Structure formats: structure tokens, C-alpha cells
Amino acid sequence: MKLFNRLYSITALLASAFVFTGCNGLIYDDEGDCDPYYKVKFVYDTNLKFTDAFSAEVFEVTLYVVDPATGRVVWQKHESGDALRRDGYLMDVDIDPGRYTLLAWCGEGHRSSFSVVDTDIHTDLRCRLSDRQILDSGHESSSELRRLYHGKSDNVEFEDEQGTHVKTVRLIKDTNTVHIVLQHLSGENIDHRDYSFTIEGDNGHMDYDNSLIYNPAERLTYRPYDVYSGTAGIYLPGDENRAAVVDVSAAVAHFSVSRLMEDKRKEDVFVKIYNKDGEKIVQVPFIDYALLVKGKYKRPDGTPLTDQEYLDYQDDYSMVFFLDEHNRWQNTHIYINSWRVILQNTDI
């Protein structure tokens, strides 16, 4: 009997050793077999703090796994809630080993302010601004848009090896906040009700790869989701004709706009301000002006950002315009994101 027990123990040990050898390593506690396990990590570090802000900003994700040979979505998953707010969130992915394209639309905006086409063809996974009004005069949006993010990783290998394999999808934020401020150089009061603020652009429809789909018939007029009058402190050097002004009256308009791209910047997105008589007193190409201060921002290692990278990393813009004594735009200078910019050859 003792001999039989000893032989049984030896046999069990040999079987156990065979399992470990066949798996090419130890079995993880949460796995229990020799299969590979896959997880996807979402990273949002394309911001001007150059740190991963995913857990602080992104509370909803939809991941599409695409077979690059057919272009078909072979697996998809949506998750939201508290799990995403915790550092270290990983999405479990249940697919066969192979090479895939990972495509993600994320943020609460992709199911509210925007809508994504329900399809299994990856090139049709487009995202369109749905929080808009269709009027006789065109399409308008005046809401504070929920945040929207896009991510895409190509040719990602899912190894046929035992263990846990983590793949990364990096996100780009597609929604932006714009603050337009109008002030009098003289310091006299200004009433926001005497002015109309708009941002116009054909930027409300994103393709599967996050490029813009241009359609003049759907060109958007953004109107402020909040507008008011107030005072702001600013230093203006005095001269013999005008004293320095510290506190000045201002009209402030807050906008929420969709993706910004530099490829059609000169003819696509414009800031326009009208007075109470309907006369246009300001018209500037928004992206051109936003890029005037791009050089003030660099990566931690000192390398500069390209034009499109700056538009991807920046998500909060401010522009301050000044009116002269005739209530016309004094187009010699402007403040952009608190930087004073001297303008030349500027026409409305």
C-alpha cells in the first residue's frame, strides 16, 4: 500500500511538471490553463501636461477589434462607470491570436453629443456631431459638448503564447472649448447683448481614422453655450492720449467645438463677431490664429510640436479682441491663450 501511494505521488508530480513545461512557464492565478489572455490599456497623454489623464477625463469607451485582411469588426466591447475612473483600468479582450487593428471611440460624448455608426465595416465607423439644429439657414450647435476621444492602433500582434498580454491604444481628444472676449481699449462698458458671436466651420463629422469628412451642406455655425458681460483685469501701457487701464469691461462668449485640423485651416474655421446693427466687426481664421502661439508650448524634452500635434494636444483656447473708440476691432494686436500677439496685414 505504501509503495502504491509513493508511485501515485511520483506520477502526480511528473504530470504537474509536464503541465508547466507544456505552458512554457507558470500558470497565472486568474487563468488556470495554457491559453493567452489579452487586455487593452487606454492612454490619454496627448495633452499639454504630457501626462496620462485617462482616469480623470474618460469615463466611457467602445473598442472595436478589426481584422485588417477583411476590414471587418470581429469583436467589440463597451464599458463605462467607476471602473474607468480607477488608475490601472484594463479592458479584457476575448479574441483569437493574430494581428488586428484596434479602433476606439471614447468619452461620454460618443453616445450623446455625437453618434457613431453601428456597423461591422471598420471604414464606416464614423462619428458625427448629433447635438445640432438643422435650420433653414444651415446647421447650428449651441451646446456644451460632452467630451469625445478617438484612438487607433494598427497591426497589433496578439501573441499565441500563454500569459497576459497588454496592448495600448492612445487617445486624441476631439472636443475643444473656446473663449472669445471682447473689450474696449478705452475701458468703457460693453454689453454682450449688443454683439453676436459665432464660430463657423465644416468640422462636425469624423472618419474612422479621425480625419474630417468635409461636406459644405453640413457646415456648422457654433453659437455660445454661455455669454455674459463682466470685467477683466489687463495692463495697457498708457500714453499722452490714454491712461493705462487695469480693469476693463468685457463681453465673454464660451463655445464648444468639434475637431480642429490644420489641413484646410485657411478656409474652414472662422471666428465672427457682429454688432447690434448686424455689421461684421471681426472675422479671423481661427486655426491660423490659434497656431500663432504654438511655439510657446513644447514637449518636456524641448522638441516642438507640429501644427496638427498642437491642435491635438490643446483643448482650451482663448482670444481677446479689442475695440477702438469707434467700436471697431483694433486689429494691431490680440491676446491668444494669454499671450500678446502683434498682428500685421490683418483684414476683416
Coordinates of C-alpha atoms in Angstrom, one line a residue:
M1 CA 0.0 0.0 0.0
K2 CA 2.8 2.4 0.9
L3 CA 4.6 1.5 -2.4
F4 CA 1.4 2.3 -4.3
N5 CA 1.0 5.7 -2.6
R6 CA 4.6 6.6 -3.3
L7 CA 4.2 5.7 -7.0
Y8 CA 1.0 7.7 -7.2
S9 CA 2.7 10.8 -5.7
I10 CA 5.6 10.5 -8.2
T11 CA 3.1 10.2 -11.1
A12 CA 1.3 13.3 -9.9
L13 CA 4.5 15.3 -9.7
L14 CA 5.5 14.2 -13.2
A15 CA 2.1 15.2 -14.6
S16 CA 2.4 18.6 -12.9
A17 CA 5.9 19.1 -14.3
F18 CA 4.5 18.2 -17.8
V19 CA 1.8 20.9 -17.5
F20 CA 4.3 23.6 -16.5
T21 CA 6.7 22.6 -19.4
G22 CA 3.8 22.5 -21.9
C23 CA 2.7 26.0 -21.0
N24 CA 6.2 27.4 -21.4
G25 CA 6.0 28.9 -17.9
L26 CA 3.9 29.2 -14.8
I27 CA 0.1 29.5 -14.9
Y28 CA -1.3 32.8 -13.6
D29 CA -3.7 32.5 -10.7
D30 CA -6.6 34.1 -12.7
E31 CA -6.0 31.9 -15.7
G32 CA -5.7 28.3 -14.7
D33 CA -4.8 27.0 -18.2
C34 CA -2.3 27.5 -21.0
D35 CA -4.4 30.0 -23.0
P36 CA -3.2 33.5 -23.7
Y37 CA -5.1 36.3 -22.1
Y38 CA -5.4 39.8 -23.6
K39 CA -6.1 43.2 -22.1
V40 CA -6.2 46.7 -23.6
K41 CA -4.9 49.8 -21.9
F42 CA -6.2 53.2 -22.9
V43 CA -3.9 56.2 -22.6
Y44 CA -4.7 59.9 -22.9
D45 CA -1.4 61.7 -22.8
T46 CA -1.8 63.8 -25.9
N47 CA -2.4 66.9 -23.7
L48 CA -0.2 69.8 -22.8
K49 CA 0.5 68.4 -19.4
F50 CA 2.1 65.4 -21.2
T51 CA 0.7 63.1 -18.5
D52 CA -1.9 60.3 -18.8
A53 CA -5.2 61.9 -17.9
F54 CA -7.4 58.9 -18.9
S55 CA -8.8 58.1 -15.5
A56 CA -9.6 61.8 -14.8
E57 CA -11.3 62.5 -18.1
V58 CA -12.5 59.4 -19.9
F59 CA -15.5 57.7 -18.4
E60 CA -16.8 55.6 -21.3
V61 CA -15.1 53.5 -24.0
T62 CA -16.1 51.5 -27.0
L63 CA -13.4 49.3 -28.5
Y64 CA -13.6 47.7 -32.0
V65 CA -11.2 44.9 -33.0
V66 CA -10.8 44.8 -36.7
D67 CA -9.4 42.0 -39.0
P68 CA -7.1 44.0 -41.3
A69 CA -7.4 41.3 -44.0
T70 CA -11.2 41.8 -44.4
G71 CA -11.8 45.2 -42.8
R72 CA -14.5 43.6 -40.6
V73 CA -15.1 44.2 -36.9
V74 CA -14.6 40.8 -35.4
W75 CA -15.2 41.9 -31.7
Q76 CA -16.3 44.9 -29.9
K77 CA -17.0 46.0 -26.3
H78 CA -18.4 49.0 -24.4
E79 CA -17.6 49.8 -20.8
S80 CA -18.3 52.8 -18.6
G81 CA -18.6 53.8 -15.0
D82 CA -16.4 53.8 -11.9
A83 CA -14.0 51.1 -13.2
L84 CA -12.7 53.6 -15.7
R85 CA -12.0 56.2 -13.0
R86 CA -9.5 54.0 -11.2
D87 CA -5.9 54.1 -12.2
G88 CA -4.8 50.9 -14.0
Y89 CA -8.1 50.2 -15.8
L90 CA -7.7 47.5 -18.4
M91 CA -10.3 46.1 -20.7
D92 CA -10.5 42.3 -21.1
V93 CA -10.4 41.3 -24.8
D94 CA -11.6 37.8 -25.9
I95 CA -10.3 37.1 -29.4
D96 CA -8.2 34.5 -31.1
P97 CA -4.4 35.1 -31.6
G98 CA -3.5 37.1 -34.6
R99 CA -2.8 40.6 -35.9
Y100 CA -5.6 43.2 -35.6
T101 CA -6.4 46.9 -35.8
L102 CA -7.7 48.4 -32.6
L103 CA -10.1 51.3 -33.1
A104 CA -11.8 53.2 -30.2
W105 CA -14.4 56.0 -29.8
C106 CA -14.4 57.1 -26.2
G107 CA -15.8 59.7 -23.8
E108 CA -19.3 60.3 -22.8
G109 CA -19.7 62.4 -25.9
H110 CA -19.6 59.4 -28.3
R111 CA -23.0 58.3 -27.2
S112 CA -24.6 61.7 -26.5
S113 CA -23.3 64.9 -28.3
F114 CA -22.0 62.7 -31.1
S115 CA -23.1 59.4 -32.6
V116 CA -21.1 56.5 -34.1
V117 CA -22.4 54.5 -37.0
D118 CA -23.4 50.9 -36.0
T119 CA -21.6 48.7 -38.4
D120 CA -19.2 45.8 -38.8
I121 CA -17.2 47.5 -41.5
H122 CA -14.4 49.5 -39.9
T123 CA -14.2 52.2 -42.5
D124 CA -17.8 53.1 -41.8
L125 CA -17.1 53.6 -38.0
R126 CA -17.6 57.4 -38.4
C127 CA -18.6 59.8 -35.7
R128 CA -20.9 62.8 -36.3
L129 CA -21.9 65.7 -34.2
S130 CA -25.6 64.9 -33.5
D131 CA -26.2 67.7 -31.0
R132 CA -27.1 70.2 -33.7
Q133 CA -30.2 72.1 -35.0
I134 CA -31.0 71.9 -38.7
L135 CA -32.4 75.3 -39.7
D136 CA -33.3 76.9 -43.0
S137 CA -30.1 78.9 -42.6
G138 CA -28.0 75.8 -42.0
H139 CA -26.7 73.6 -39.2
E140 CA -26.2 75.1 -35.8
S141 CA -24.8 73.9 -32.4
S142 CA -25.0 75.9 -29.2
S143 CA -24.5 73.2 -26.6
E144 CA -21.6 72.4 -24.3
L145 CA -20.5 69.2 -26.0
R146 CA -19.6 66.1 -24.0
R147 CA -16.0 65.1 -24.3
L148 CA -15.1 62.9 -27.3
Y149 CA -11.9 60.9 -27.9
H150 CA -10.6 58.7 -30.7
G151 CA -7.8 56.1 -30.7
K152 CA -6.4 53.8 -33.4
S153 CA -3.6 51.3 -33.3
D154 CA -2.7 49.4 -36.4
N155 CA -1.1 45.9 -36.9
V156 CA -1.2 44.9 -33.3
E157 CA 0.0 41.4 -32.6
F158 CA -2.0 39.3 -30.2
E159 CA 0.6 36.5 -29.4
D160 CA -0.3 32.8 -29.3
E161 CA 1.6 32.4 -26.1
Q162 CA 0.5 31.6 -22.6
G163 CA 0.3 34.6 -20.3
T164 CA -1.4 38.0 -20.0
H165 CA -0.6 40.4 -22.9
V166 CA -1.4 44.1 -22.6
K167 CA -1.9 46.3 -25.7
T168 CA -2.2 50.1 -25.7
V169 CA -4.5 52.4 -27.5
R170 CA -3.6 56.1 -27.3
L171 CA -6.4 58.6 -27.5
I172 CA -6.8 62.1 -29.1
K173 CA -9.4 64.5 -27.7
D174 CA -11.7 65.8 -30.4
T175 CA -13.7 68.3 -28.4
N176 CA -12.5 71.8 -27.6
T177 CA -13.5 74.8 -25.5
V178 CA -13.1 78.3 -27.0
H179 CA -13.4 81.5 -25.0
I180 CA -13.9 84.7 -27.1
V181 CA -13.5 88.0 -25.2
L182 CA -14.4 91.5 -26.5
Q183 CA -13.0 94.5 -24.7
H184 CA -12.9 98.3 -25.2
L185 CA -9.5 99.9 -25.3
S186 CA -11.0 102.9 -23.6
G187 CA -12.3 100.9 -20.7
E188 CA -15.9 101.9 -21.3
N189 CA -18.6 99.5 -20.5
I190 CA -19.5 96.8 -23.1
D191 CA -22.8 94.9 -23.1
H192 CA -22.8 91.4 -24.6
R193 CA -26.3 91.9 -25.8
D194 CA -25.0 94.4 -28.3
Y195 CA -22.9 91.7 -30.1
S196 CA -23.4 88.4 -31.8
F197 CA -20.6 85.8 -31.6
T198 CA -20.2 82.8 -33.9
I199 CA -17.6 80.2 -34.9
E200 CA -18.2 78.7 -38.3
G201 CA -16.6 75.5 -39.7
D202 CA -17.1 72.2 -41.5
N203 CA -15.7 70.1 -38.7
G204 CA -18.6 68.1 -37.3
H205 CA -18.0 64.7 -39.0
M206 CA -15.0 62.5 -38.3
D207 CA -14.0 59.5 -40.3
Y208 CA -12.9 56.2 -38.8
D209 CA -9.3 57.4 -38.8
N210 CA -10.2 60.7 -37.1
S211 CA -9.7 62.8 -40.3
L212 CA -12.5 65.2 -41.1
I213 CA -15.2 64.4 -43.7
Y214 CA -15.9 67.7 -45.4
N215 CA -19.5 68.4 -46.6
P216 CA -20.4 72.0 -47.3
A217 CA -24.1 71.2 -46.9
E218 CA -23.4 70.4 -43.2
R219 CA -21.2 73.3 -42.4
L220 CA -21.8 74.3 -38.8
T221 CA -22.4 77.6 -37.1
Y222 CA -21.4 77.3 -33.5
R223 CA -23.1 79.7 -31.1
P224 CA -22.0 80.2 -27.5
Y225 CA -23.4 77.9 -24.8
D226 CA -22.8 80.8 -22.4
V227 CA -22.4 84.5 -22.9
Y228 CA -22.3 87.4 -20.5
S229 CA -20.7 90.8 -19.6
G230 CA -18.2 91.4 -16.9
T231 CA -14.9 93.0 -16.0
A232 CA -11.4 91.8 -16.6
G233 CA -8.0 93.0 -15.5
I234 CA -5.5 93.8 -18.1
Y235 CA -2.4 96.0 -18.4
L236 CA -2.4 98.5 -21.2
P237 CA 0.6 100.9 -21.4
G238 CA -0.6 104.5 -21.2
D239 CA 0.4 107.4 -23.3
E240 CA -0.4 111.1 -23.5
N241 CA -3.8 110.3 -25.1
R242 CA -4.8 107.3 -23.0
A243 CA -4.1 106.3 -19.4
A244 CA -3.3 102.7 -18.5
V245 CA -6.4 100.6 -17.8
V246 CA -6.3 97.9 -15.2
D247 CA -10.0 96.8 -15.0
V248 CA -12.0 96.9 -18.2
S249 CA -15.5 95.9 -19.2
A250 CA -15.7 92.8 -21.4
A251 CA -18.2 90.6 -23.2
V252 CA -17.4 86.9 -22.9
A253 CA -18.7 84.1 -25.1
H254 CA -17.9 80.4 -24.4
F255 CA -18.1 77.8 -27.2
S256 CA -17.8 74.1 -27.5
V257 CA -16.5 73.0 -30.9
S258 CA -15.5 69.7 -32.6
R259 CA -12.2 68.5 -34.0
L260 CA -9.7 71.0 -35.4
M261 CA -7.5 70.1 -38.4
E262 CA -4.8 72.2 -39.9
D263 CA -5.1 70.8 -43.5
K264 CA -7.9 73.2 -44.5
R265 CA -7.3 75.8 -41.9
K266 CA -7.3 78.9 -44.1
E267 CA -10.8 78.5 -45.5
D268 CA -12.5 76.4 -42.9
V269 CA -13.0 77.7 -39.3
F270 CA -13.7 81.4 -38.7
V271 CA -14.5 83.5 -35.6
K272 CA -17.0 86.2 -36.5
I273 CA -18.4 89.0 -34.3
Y274 CA -21.3 91.2 -35.3
N275 CA -22.6 94.4 -33.7
K276 CA -26.2 95.1 -32.9
D277 CA -26.7 96.5 -36.4
G278 CA -25.7 93.2 -38.0
E279 CA -22.4 94.7 -39.1
K280 CA -19.4 92.2 -39.0
I281 CA -16.7 93.8 -37.0
V282 CA -14.4 90.8 -36.6
Q283 CA -13.6 87.9 -38.9
V284 CA -10.4 85.8 -38.4
P285 CA -9.3 82.3 -39.4
F286 CA -9.4 80.6 -36.0
I287 CA -6.9 77.8 -36.6
D288 CA -4.3 80.2 -38.2
Y289 CA -4.6 82.5 -35.1
A290 CA -4.5 79.6 -32.6
L291 CA -1.3 78.4 -34.2
L292 CA 0.4 81.8 -33.7
V293 CA 1.3 80.8 -30.1
K294 CA 2.1 77.1 -30.9
G295 CA 5.8 77.9 -30.3
K296 CA 5.1 78.7 -26.7
Y297 CA 4.4 75.0 -26.0
K298 CA 7.0 72.2 -26.3
R299 CA 7.4 68.7 -25.1
P300 CA 9.2 68.1 -21.8
D301 CA 12.4 67.3 -23.8
G302 CA 12.2 70.7 -25.6
T303 CA 11.2 69.3 -29.0
P304 CA 8.5 71.4 -30.8
L305 CA 5.0 70.2 -31.7
T306 CA 3.8 70.1 -35.3
D307 CA 0.8 72.2 -36.2
Q308 CA -1.6 69.2 -36.0
E309 CA 0.0 68.0 -32.8
Y310 CA -0.6 71.3 -31.2
L311 CA -4.3 71.2 -32.2
D312 CA -4.5 67.7 -30.9
Y313 CA -2.8 68.4 -27.6
Q314 CA -4.5 71.7 -26.9
D315 CA -8.2 71.6 -26.0
D316 CA -8.8 75.1 -24.4
Y317 CA -8.4 78.3 -26.4
S318 CA -9.0 81.9 -25.6
M319 CA -8.9 85.0 -27.8
V320 CA -9.2 88.6 -26.6
F321 CA -10.2 91.2 -29.2
F322 CA -10.1 95.0 -28.5
L323 CA -12.5 97.7 -29.8
D324 CA -11.4 101.2 -30.5
E325 CA -13.4 104.4 -29.8
H326 CA -15.5 103.8 -33.0
N327 CA -16.4 100.3 -31.8
R328 CA -14.2 98.8 -34.5
W329 CA -11.8 96.0 -33.9
Q330 CA -8.3 97.4 -33.2
N331 CA -6.6 94.8 -35.3
T332 CA -3.0 95.6 -34.4
H333 CA -2.8 93.0 -31.6
I334 CA -4.7 90.3 -29.9
Y335 CA -4.3 88.0 -26.8
I336 CA -4.3 84.3 -27.6
N337 CA -4.2 82.0 -24.6
S338 CA -2.9 84.9 -22.5
W339 CA 0.0 85.6 -25.0
R340 CA 0.1 89.0 -26.6
V341 CA 0.4 88.7 -30.4
I342 CA 1.3 91.7 -32.6
L343 CA -0.6 91.4 -35.9
Q344 CA 0.4 92.6 -39.3
N345 CA -1.5 92.9 -42.6
T346 CA -4.8 91.9 -41.0
D347 CA -8.0 92.4 -42.9
I348 CA -11.6 91.7 -41.7

